[in-house]
């Protein structure tokens, strides 16, 4: 992996120098806790899917200011030599906790918690947000697309429309976590050991004298996986009949395909797929698949299914890899606590005229509550790190903004799980490397704990994310004190 140390906003470095100078002046360094969270689900969804932790781990492991980096910073004229000398031996020495990739998450809860010397914790903000925001966005979009596909196969085909190579590579990985079955991105396949798939372009057909000759050649080269693109000239009068001719020839030769069928890339996909299905079935190819591409997204897939389209494999490109409907995740990184030297942690809060933007103070953890009978999620509860939670007694939780909204869970009716896991301890990575295939399987199980009402694409039910009474009281006290200054 290339070094991303300078992938940061300039003010992170100027603040970092100021923190370093203050620590040198007072001979007492500060430590801080920062939370990375987001305020609103993307795409109007009922949840998000956390992704990007693997790249964040690589970034933290490889934080190094090389000679060329330091010389460049010197050339800006903004940095003093004592600070530049400090950067020569810079390493991340703090702690990081995070929810595992693939976890279903909700607004307001920390996806990543950083506890580190203040300068270190501040410096990693920009890259952390860049990585987690982008990949969580694409994983969430992919989950929506796969939900709309209702069990059909979904391939990610967006590389050529992605916002640059990195977005294409890591977007493909995130799409797999979100539920896609394969990608067209060969480099992503190599880097992350994920399946790669593809058919052929219209130019393949156009390079032959006839469509039939193109189909025959392709089937000869790829008999085991033979998906033929049928809309270059005329889908129903030429493409599908020629595909059927080739399938008959393959059958006569005793060639058995593991996967065969046609792809539609233009026109009225519902109408064409229904007509093509009739033609394929009448010819005896009832197991031939019909796949489709053509600017698909979860909304169009939903509409096509409602219209009875006979498509069972969806190639989704531009609208997935760019999350065209919602191009940004909106995660933020806010200080939650501060300590001077070996002193106690002092909770910190950011106020706003917008209640949603008032942060939750202190060092926190998240407990997920599940119905003990169905295994479905009931709520998430954000608590202070020194609090304990038991399911052996009744638990009453409440909405932190509309406190009259309350729910009491009887003892034994729910199970609990803490979401944040240690990733770095004292600068050392303690988090096990996980295969994308395993993360995808975990993410699928995570989504399975949601009720369908939370997964619907339009106006989903909102999962409660509540504060413990102790955290709520701390927040209200700090708001009152801050307003009284």
Coordinates of C-alpha atoms in Angstrom, one line a residue:
X1 CA 0.0 0.0 0.0
X2 CA 1.3 3.5 -0.8
X3 CA 2.0 5.9 2.0
X4 CA -1.0 8.1 2.7
X5 CA 0.5 10.1 5.5
X6 CA 0.0 13.5 3.7
X7 CA -3.5 12.6 2.8
X8 CA -4.8 15.2 5.2
X9 CA -6.2 18.7 5.4
X10 CA -3.6 21.4 6.0
X11 CA -5.2 22.6 9.2
X12 CA -4.6 19.2 10.8
X13 CA -0.9 19.8 10.5
X14 CA -1.1 23.4 11.7
X15 CA -3.2 22.3 14.7
X16 CA -0.8 19.4 15.3
X17 CA 2.1 21.8 15.5
X18 CA 0.3 24.0 17.9
X19 CA -0.5 21.0 20.1
X20 CA 3.1 20.0 20.0
X21 CA 4.3 23.5 20.9
X22 CA 1.9 23.7 23.8
X23 CA 3.1 20.3 25.1
X24 CA 6.7 21.4 24.8
X25 CA 6.0 24.7 26.6
X26 CA 4.0 23.3 29.5
X27 CA 5.9 20.0 29.6
X28 CA 2.5 18.3 30.0
X29 CA 1.0 16.6 27.0
X30 CA -2.7 16.2 26.6
X31 CA -4.6 13.1 25.6
X32 CA -8.0 13.1 23.8
X33 CA -10.8 10.9 22.9
X34 CA -12.5 11.4 19.5
X35 CA -15.6 9.8 18.1
X36 CA -16.3 9.3 14.4
X37 CA -20.1 9.1 13.8
X38 CA -22.7 10.2 11.3
X39 CA -26.0 12.1 11.7
X40 CA -28.3 10.9 9.0
X41 CA -28.6 7.6 7.1
X42 CA -27.7 7.9 3.4
X43 CA -30.2 7.5 0.6
X44 CA -33.1 7.8 3.0
X45 CA -32.2 4.3 4.3
X46 CA -33.2 2.9 7.7
X47 CA -29.6 2.0 8.5
X48 CA -26.0 2.1 7.2
X49 CA -23.3 -0.6 6.8
X50 CA -19.9 0.2 8.3
X51 CA -17.0 -0.4 6.0
X52 CA -13.4 0.7 5.4
X53 CA -11.8 -0.5 8.6
X54 CA -9.2 -2.6 6.8
X55 CA -7.9 0.4 4.9
X56 CA -7.9 2.5 8.0
X57 CA -5.8 -0.2 9.7
X58 CA -3.3 -0.1 6.8
X59 CA -3.2 3.7 7.0
X60 CA -2.4 3.8 10.7
X61 CA 0.2 1.1 10.4
X62 CA 2.0 3.0 7.7
X63 CA 1.9 6.5 9.2
X64 CA 5.5 7.8 8.5
X65 CA 6.8 11.2 7.5
X66 CA 9.6 10.5 5.0
X67 CA 12.4 12.9 4.2
X68 CA 10.5 14.1 1.1
X69 CA 7.4 14.7 3.2
X70 CA 9.2 16.8 5.7
X71 CA 11.1 18.7 3.1
X72 CA 7.8 19.6 1.4
X73 CA 6.3 20.7 4.7
X74 CA 9.3 22.8 5.3
X75 CA 8.9 24.5 1.9
X76 CA 5.4 25.8 2.9
X77 CA 7.0 28.0 5.4
X78 CA 4.3 27.2 8.0
X79 CA 6.3 24.8 10.2
X80 CA 9.1 25.2 12.7
X81 CA 12.1 23.0 12.9
X82 CA 11.3 21.5 16.3
X83 CA 8.0 20.3 14.9
X84 CA 9.6 18.9 11.8
X85 CA 12.1 17.1 13.9
X86 CA 9.2 15.6 15.9
X87 CA 7.6 14.3 12.7
X88 CA 10.8 12.4 11.7
X89 CA 10.0 9.8 14.4
X90 CA 6.2 10.1 14.3
X91 CA 4.2 7.0 15.0
X92 CA 0.6 6.5 16.1
X93 CA 0.8 5.3 19.8
X94 CA -2.9 5.5 20.8
X95 CA -5.9 3.2 21.0
X96 CA -8.6 2.7 18.5
X97 CA -11.9 0.9 18.9
X98 CA -14.3 0.4 16.1
X99 CA -17.4 -1.6 15.0
X100 CA -16.4 -4.5 12.8
X101 CA -16.8 -4.0 9.0
X102 CA -20.2 -5.1 7.8
X103 CA -21.9 -4.1 11.1
X104 CA -25.4 -2.5 10.7
X105 CA -25.1 1.0 12.3
X106 CA -27.3 4.0 13.0
X107 CA -26.9 7.8 13.3
X108 CA -25.3 9.2 16.4
X109 CA -23.3 6.1 17.5
X110 CA -19.5 6.0 17.4
X111 CA -18.3 3.8 14.5
X112 CA -14.7 4.6 15.5
X113 CA -13.4 5.8 18.9
X114 CA -9.8 7.1 19.0
X115 CA -7.9 7.6 22.3
X116 CA -4.5 9.1 21.8
X117 CA -2.1 11.9 22.5
X118 CA -4.0 15.0 21.3
X119 CA -1.7 15.7 18.3
X120 CA -2.0 12.1 17.1
X121 CA -5.7 11.9 17.5
X122 CA -6.2 15.2 15.7
X123 CA -3.9 14.4 12.8
X124 CA -5.7 11.2 11.7
X125 CA -9.1 12.9 11.4
X126 CA -9.2 13.6 7.7
X127 CA -7.9 10.3 6.4
X128 CA -10.1 8.4 8.8
X129 CA -13.2 10.3 7.6
X130 CA -12.2 9.9 3.9
X131 CA -11.8 6.1 4.3
X132 CA -14.8 5.3 6.5
X133 CA -17.2 7.8 4.9
X134 CA -16.7 6.6 1.3
X135 CA -16.7 2.9 1.9
X136 CA -19.6 2.9 4.3
X137 CA -21.6 4.9 1.8
X138 CA -21.0 2.4 -1.0
X139 CA -21.6 -0.6 1.3
X140 CA -24.9 1.0 2.3
X141 CA -25.9 1.7 -1.3
X142 CA -25.1 -1.9 -2.3
X143 CA -27.2 -3.2 0.6
X144 CA -30.2 -1.2 -0.8
X145 CA -29.6 -2.6 -4.3
X146 CA -29.3 -6.2 -3.0
X147 CA -32.5 -5.7 -0.9
X148 CA -34.3 -4.6 -4.0
X149 CA -33.0 -7.6 -6.0
X150 CA -34.7 -9.8 -3.4
X151 CA -32.3 -12.7 -3.5
X152 CA -31.2 -12.4 -7.2
X153 CA -27.5 -12.2 -8.1
X154 CA -26.0 -8.7 -8.2
X155 CA -22.7 -7.8 -9.8
X156 CA -20.9 -4.5 -9.3
X157 CA -20.0 -3.1 -12.7
X158 CA -19.1 0.5 -11.9
X159 CA -15.3 0.8 -12.4
X160 CA -15.4 3.0 -15.5
X161 CA -17.8 5.5 -13.9
X162 CA -16.1 5.5 -10.4
X163 CA -14.6 8.8 -9.2
X164 CA -11.1 7.7 -9.9
X165 CA -9.1 4.5 -9.3
X166 CA -9.2 4.4 -5.5
X167 CA -13.0 4.9 -5.5
X168 CA -13.3 2.1 -8.0
X169 CA -11.1 -0.3 -6.1
X170 CA -12.3 0.3 -2.6
X171 CA -15.8 0.9 -3.8
X172 CA -15.9 -2.6 -5.3
X173 CA -14.7 -4.0 -2.0
X174 CA -17.4 -2.1 -0.1
X175 CA -20.0 -3.2 -2.6
X176 CA -19.1 -6.8 -1.8
X177 CA -19.5 -6.2 1.9
X178 CA -22.9 -4.6 1.1
X179 CA -24.1 -7.8 -0.5
X180 CA -22.9 -7.9 -4.1
X181 CA -21.8 -11.3 -5.4
X182 CA -19.0 -10.2 -7.7
X183 CA -17.3 -7.3 -9.4
X184 CA -16.0 -6.4 -12.8
X185 CA -12.9 -4.8 -11.3
X186 CA -10.0 -7.2 -11.9
X187 CA -7.6 -5.3 -9.6
X188 CA -10.1 -5.4 -6.7
X189 CA -10.5 -9.1 -7.4
X190 CA -6.7 -9.6 -7.1
X191 CA -6.2 -7.3 -4.0
X192 CA -9.2 -8.6 -2.0
X193 CA -9.7 -12.1 -3.3
X194 CA -13.2 -11.4 -4.4
X195 CA -15.0 -13.0 -7.5
X196 CA -14.7 -11.1 -10.8
X197 CA -17.3 -11.4 -13.6
X198 CA -18.1 -9.9 -17.0
X199 CA -19.5 -10.7 -20.4
X200 CA -18.7 -8.8 -23.5
X201 CA -19.3 -5.4 -25.0
X202 CA -21.3 -4.3 -28.1
X203 CA -18.0 -3.7 -29.8
X204 CA -17.3 -7.5 -29.7
X205 CA -20.5 -8.1 -31.8
X206 CA -19.7 -5.2 -34.1
X207 CA -16.2 -6.5 -34.8
X208 CA -17.7 -9.6 -36.6
X209 CA -19.5 -9.7 -39.9
X210 CA -22.6 -11.1 -38.2
X211 CA -24.0 -11.2 -34.7
X212 CA -24.3 -15.0 -35.0
X213 CA -20.6 -15.3 -35.8
X214 CA -19.7 -13.2 -32.8
X215 CA -21.9 -15.4 -30.5
X216 CA -20.5 -18.6 -31.9
X217 CA -16.9 -17.4 -31.3
X218 CA -17.7 -16.3 -27.8
X219 CA -19.4 -19.5 -26.9
X220 CA -16.5 -21.5 -28.3
X221 CA -14.1 -19.6 -26.0
X222 CA -16.2 -19.5 -22.9
X223 CA -18.6 -22.5 -23.0
X224 CA -18.8 -22.9 -19.2
X225 CA -20.0 -19.3 -18.6
X226 CA -21.7 -18.0 -21.7
X227 CA -23.8 -14.9 -21.3
X228 CA -24.5 -13.3 -24.7
X229 CA -25.3 -9.6 -25.1
X230 CA -28.4 -9.4 -27.3
X231 CA -29.3 -5.8 -27.9
X232 CA -26.6 -4.6 -30.4
X233 CA -29.0 -4.6 -33.4
X234 CA -32.4 -5.9 -32.4
X235 CA -33.0 -7.8 -29.2
X236 CA -36.1 -9.8 -30.2
X237 CA -35.7 -10.2 -33.9
X238 CA -31.9 -10.8 -34.0
X239 CA -30.2 -11.1 -30.6
X240 CA -32.3 -13.6 -28.8
X241 CA -32.9 -15.9 -31.9
X242 CA -29.2 -15.9 -32.5
X243 CA -28.4 -16.7 -28.9
X244 CA -30.9 -19.6 -29.1
X245 CA -29.2 -20.9 -32.2
X246 CA -25.9 -21.0 -30.4
X247 CA -27.4 -22.6 -27.3
X248 CA -28.8 -25.3 -29.5
X249 CA -25.5 -25.9 -31.2
X250 CA -23.8 -26.2 -27.8
X251 CA -26.4 -28.7 -26.7
X252 CA -26.0 -30.8 -29.8
X253 CA -22.2 -30.9 -29.1
X254 CA -22.8 -32.1 -25.6
X255 CA -21.5 -28.8 -24.1
X256 CA -22.9 -28.1 -20.7
X257 CA -22.6 -24.6 -19.3
X258 CA -22.4 -23.8 -15.6
X259 CA -24.1 -20.5 -16.4
X260 CA -25.6 -19.4 -19.7
X261 CA -28.1 -17.0 -20.9
X262 CA -28.5 -13.5 -22.3
X263 CA -27.8 -9.9 -21.2
X264 CA -30.1 -6.9 -21.9
X265 CA -28.5 -3.5 -21.8
X266 CA -31.1 -1.2 -23.3
X267 CA -34.7 -0.8 -24.1
X268 CA -37.7 -1.6 -22.0
X269 CA -36.2 -4.2 -19.8
X270 CA -39.5 -5.5 -18.3
X271 CA -41.1 -6.1 -21.8
X272 CA -37.9 -7.4 -23.4
X273 CA -37.1 -9.8 -20.6
X274 CA -40.7 -11.2 -20.6
X275 CA -40.6 -11.8 -24.3
X276 CA -37.1 -13.3 -24.2
X277 CA -38.2 -15.6 -21.4
X278 CA -41.0 -16.9 -23.5
X279 CA -38.7 -17.4 -26.5
X280 CA -36.0 -19.2 -24.4
X281 CA -38.6 -21.4 -22.7
X282 CA -40.2 -22.3 -26.0
X283 CA -36.8 -23.4 -27.3
X284 CA -36.3 -25.6 -24.3
X285 CA -33.8 -23.4 -22.4
X286 CA -35.8 -22.9 -19.3
X287 CA -32.6 -22.6 -17.2
X288 CA -31.0 -19.9 -19.3
X289 CA -30.7 -16.8 -17.2
X290 CA -31.7 -13.3 -18.3
X291 CA -29.4 -10.6 -16.9
X292 CA -29.7 -6.9 -17.3
X293 CA -27.6 -3.7 -16.9
X294 CA -28.4 -0.2 -18.2
X295 CA -28.2 2.4 -15.4
X296 CA -29.9 0.3 -12.8
X297 CA -30.4 1.2 -9.2
X298 CA -32.5 -0.1 -6.4
X299 CA -35.5 2.0 -7.4
X300 CA -35.5 0.8 -11.0
X301 CA -35.0 -2.8 -10.0
X302 CA -38.0 -2.5 -7.6
X303 CA -40.1 -1.1 -10.5
X304 CA -39.0 -3.8 -12.9
X305 CA -39.8 -6.5 -10.5
X306 CA -43.2 -5.0 -9.9
X307 CA -43.8 -5.1 -13.6
X308 CA -43.0 -8.8 -13.8
X309 CA -39.5 -8.6 -15.4
X310 CA -37.9 -12.0 -15.8
X311 CA -34.4 -10.8 -14.8
X312 CA -32.5 -12.7 -12.2
X313 CA -29.0 -11.3 -12.5
X314 CA -28.4 -7.6 -12.2
X315 CA -25.3 -5.7 -13.3
X316 CA -25.3 -2.4 -11.4
X317 CA -22.7 0.2 -12.2
X318 CA -22.8 4.0 -12.1
X319 CA -25.6 4.5 -9.6
X320 CA -23.9 2.0 -7.2
X321 CA -20.3 2.9 -7.4
X322 CA -21.0 6.6 -7.1
X323 CA -24.0 6.4 -4.9
X324 CA -25.5 8.8 -7.3
X325 CA -28.6 9.6 -5.3
X326 CA -26.6 10.5 -2.2
X327 CA -22.9 11.2 -3.0
X328 CA -21.7 11.7 0.6
X329 CA -22.0 9.8 3.8
X330 CA -21.6 12.8 6.2
X331 CA -19.5 11.2 9.0
X332 CA -17.9 13.6 11.4
X333 CA -15.1 13.4 14.0
X334 CA -15.6 15.2 17.3
X335 CA -13.7 15.4 20.6
X336 CA -15.5 13.6 23.4
X337 CA -13.0 13.8 26.3
X338 CA -9.7 15.4 27.2
X339 CA -7.0 14.6 29.8
X340 CA -3.9 16.6 30.8
X341 CA -0.9 14.3 31.6
X342 CA -2.0 11.6 34.0
X343 CA -5.1 13.5 35.1
X344 CA -8.7 12.4 34.9
X345 CA -10.7 12.4 31.7
X346 CA -12.8 15.5 31.3
X347 CA -15.9 15.1 29.1
X348 CA -16.2 17.5 26.3
X349 CA -19.3 18.6 24.4
X350 CA -20.0 20.7 21.2
X351 CA -23.2 22.7 21.2
X352 CA -25.3 23.8 18.3
X353 CA -28.6 25.5 17.7
X354 CA -29.5 22.3 15.8
X355 CA -30.2 19.7 18.5
X356 CA -29.0 16.9 16.2
X357 CA -25.5 18.5 16.1
X358 CA -25.1 18.6 19.9
X359 CA -22.5 15.9 20.6
X360 CA -22.6 13.2 23.3
X361 CA -19.8 13.9 25.8
X362 CA -17.5 11.4 27.5
X363 CA -15.9 8.1 26.6
X364 CA -18.7 5.9 25.3
X365 CA -19.6 2.4 24.3
X366 CA -22.5 0.9 22.4
X367 CA -24.7 -2.0 23.4
X368 CA -27.1 -3.6 20.9
X369 CA -30.2 -5.0 22.3
X370 CA -31.9 -8.0 20.6
X371 CA -35.2 -9.7 21.1
X372 CA -34.3 -13.0 22.9
X373 CA -37.1 -14.9 21.0
X374 CA -36.6 -13.7 17.4
X375 CA -33.0 -12.5 17.5
X376 CA -34.1 -9.2 15.9
X377 CA -32.7 -5.9 16.9
X378 CA -34.7 -3.9 19.4
X379 CA -32.6 -0.8 19.9
X380 CA -29.0 0.5 20.4
X381 CA -28.0 2.0 23.7
X382 CA -25.1 4.4 24.0
X383 CA -23.5 4.3 27.5
X384 CA -20.5 5.8 29.3
X385 CA -17.5 3.4 29.3
X386 CA -17.7 2.8 33.0
X387 CA -21.3 1.7 33.0
X388 CA -22.5 -1.9 33.0
X389 CA -25.6 -3.4 31.5
X390 CA -27.4 -6.6 32.4
X391 CA -30.4 -8.4 30.9
X392 CA -31.3 -9.9 34.2
X393 CA -33.4 -6.9 35.2
X394 CA -36.0 -4.7 33.5
X395 CA -34.5 -2.0 31.3
X396 CA -36.3 1.2 30.4
X397 CA -34.8 3.2 27.5
X398 CA -36.0 6.5 26.0
X399 CA -35.5 8.8 23.0
X400 CA -32.9 11.4 24.0
X401 CA -34.7 14.2 22.0
X402 CA -38.3 13.2 22.6
X403 CA -37.9 11.8 26.2
X404 CA -41.6 10.8 26.4
X405 CA -40.9 8.0 23.9
X406 CA -40.0 5.2 26.2
X407 CA -39.8 1.4 26.0
X408 CA -39.4 -1.1 28.9
X409 CA -37.7 -4.4 28.1
X410 CA -38.6 -7.0 30.8
X411 CA -35.7 -9.0 32.3
X412 CA -34.8 -12.0 30.1
X413 CA -36.7 -10.7 27.1
X414 CA -33.5 -9.3 25.4
X415 CA -29.9 -10.1 24.8
X416 CA -27.0 -7.7 24.7
X417 CA -23.9 -7.2 22.6
X418 CA -21.2 -4.6 22.8
X419 CA -20.3 -3.3 19.4
X420 CA -17.0 -1.5 19.7
X421 CA -14.0 -3.8 19.4
X422 CA -10.3 -3.0 20.1
X423 CA -8.3 -2.4 16.9
X424 CA -5.1 -0.7 18.1
X425 CA -3.8 -0.8 21.7
X426 CA -0.8 1.4 22.4
X427 CA -0.2 1.8 18.7
X428 CA -0.1 -1.9 18.1
X429 CA -2.8 -3.5 15.9
X430 CA -4.7 -6.2 17.8
X431 CA -7.5 -6.7 15.2
X432 CA -7.4 -9.9 13.2
X433 CA -7.3 -9.6 9.4
X434 CA -10.6 -10.8 7.9
X435 CA -11.4 -12.0 4.4
X436 CA -13.9 -10.0 2.4
X437 CA -15.9 -13.1 1.9
X438 CA -16.2 -13.6 5.7
X439 CA -17.1 -9.9 6.2
X440 CA -19.8 -10.2 3.5
X441 CA -21.2 -13.2 5.3
X442 CA -21.2 -11.4 8.6
X443 CA -22.8 -8.3 7.0
X444 CA -25.6 -10.5 5.6
X445 CA -26.2 -12.0 9.0
X446 CA -26.3 -8.5 10.5
X447 CA -28.9 -7.3 8.1
X448 CA -30.9 -10.5 8.9
X449 CA -31.3 -9.1 12.5
X450 CA -33.2 -6.1 11.1
X451 CA -37.0 -6.3 10.7
X452 CA -38.2 -5.8 7.1
X453 CA -39.7 -2.5 8.2
X454 CA -36.2 -1.1 8.8
X455 CA -35.0 -2.3 5.4
X456 CA -37.7 -0.9 3.1
X457 CA -36.4 1.6 0.6
X458 CA -38.9 4.3 1.2
X459 CA -39.9 5.7 4.6
X460 CA -38.3 2.9 6.7
X461 CA -39.0 2.5 10.4
X462 CA -36.3 4.2 12.5
X463 CA -34.3 2.0 14.9
X464 CA -34.1 3.6 18.4
X465 CA -30.6 4.8 19.4
X466 CA -30.9 5.9 23.0
X467 CA -28.7 7.2 25.7
X468 CA -28.3 5.7 29.1
X469 CA -29.7 7.8 31.9
X470 CA -26.2 8.6 33.2
X471 CA -25.0 9.8 29.8
X472 CA -28.2 11.8 29.2
X473 CA -27.9 13.5 32.6
X474 CA -24.2 14.3 31.9
X475 CA -25.1 15.8 28.6
X476 CA -27.9 18.0 30.0
X477 CA -25.7 19.2 32.8
X478 CA -23.0 20.2 30.4
X479 CA -25.4 22.0 28.1
X480 CA -26.8 23.9 31.1
X481 CA -23.3 24.8 32.3
X482 CA -22.1 25.9 28.9
X483 CA -25.2 28.0 28.3
X484 CA -24.6 29.7 31.6
X485 CA -21.1 30.9 30.8

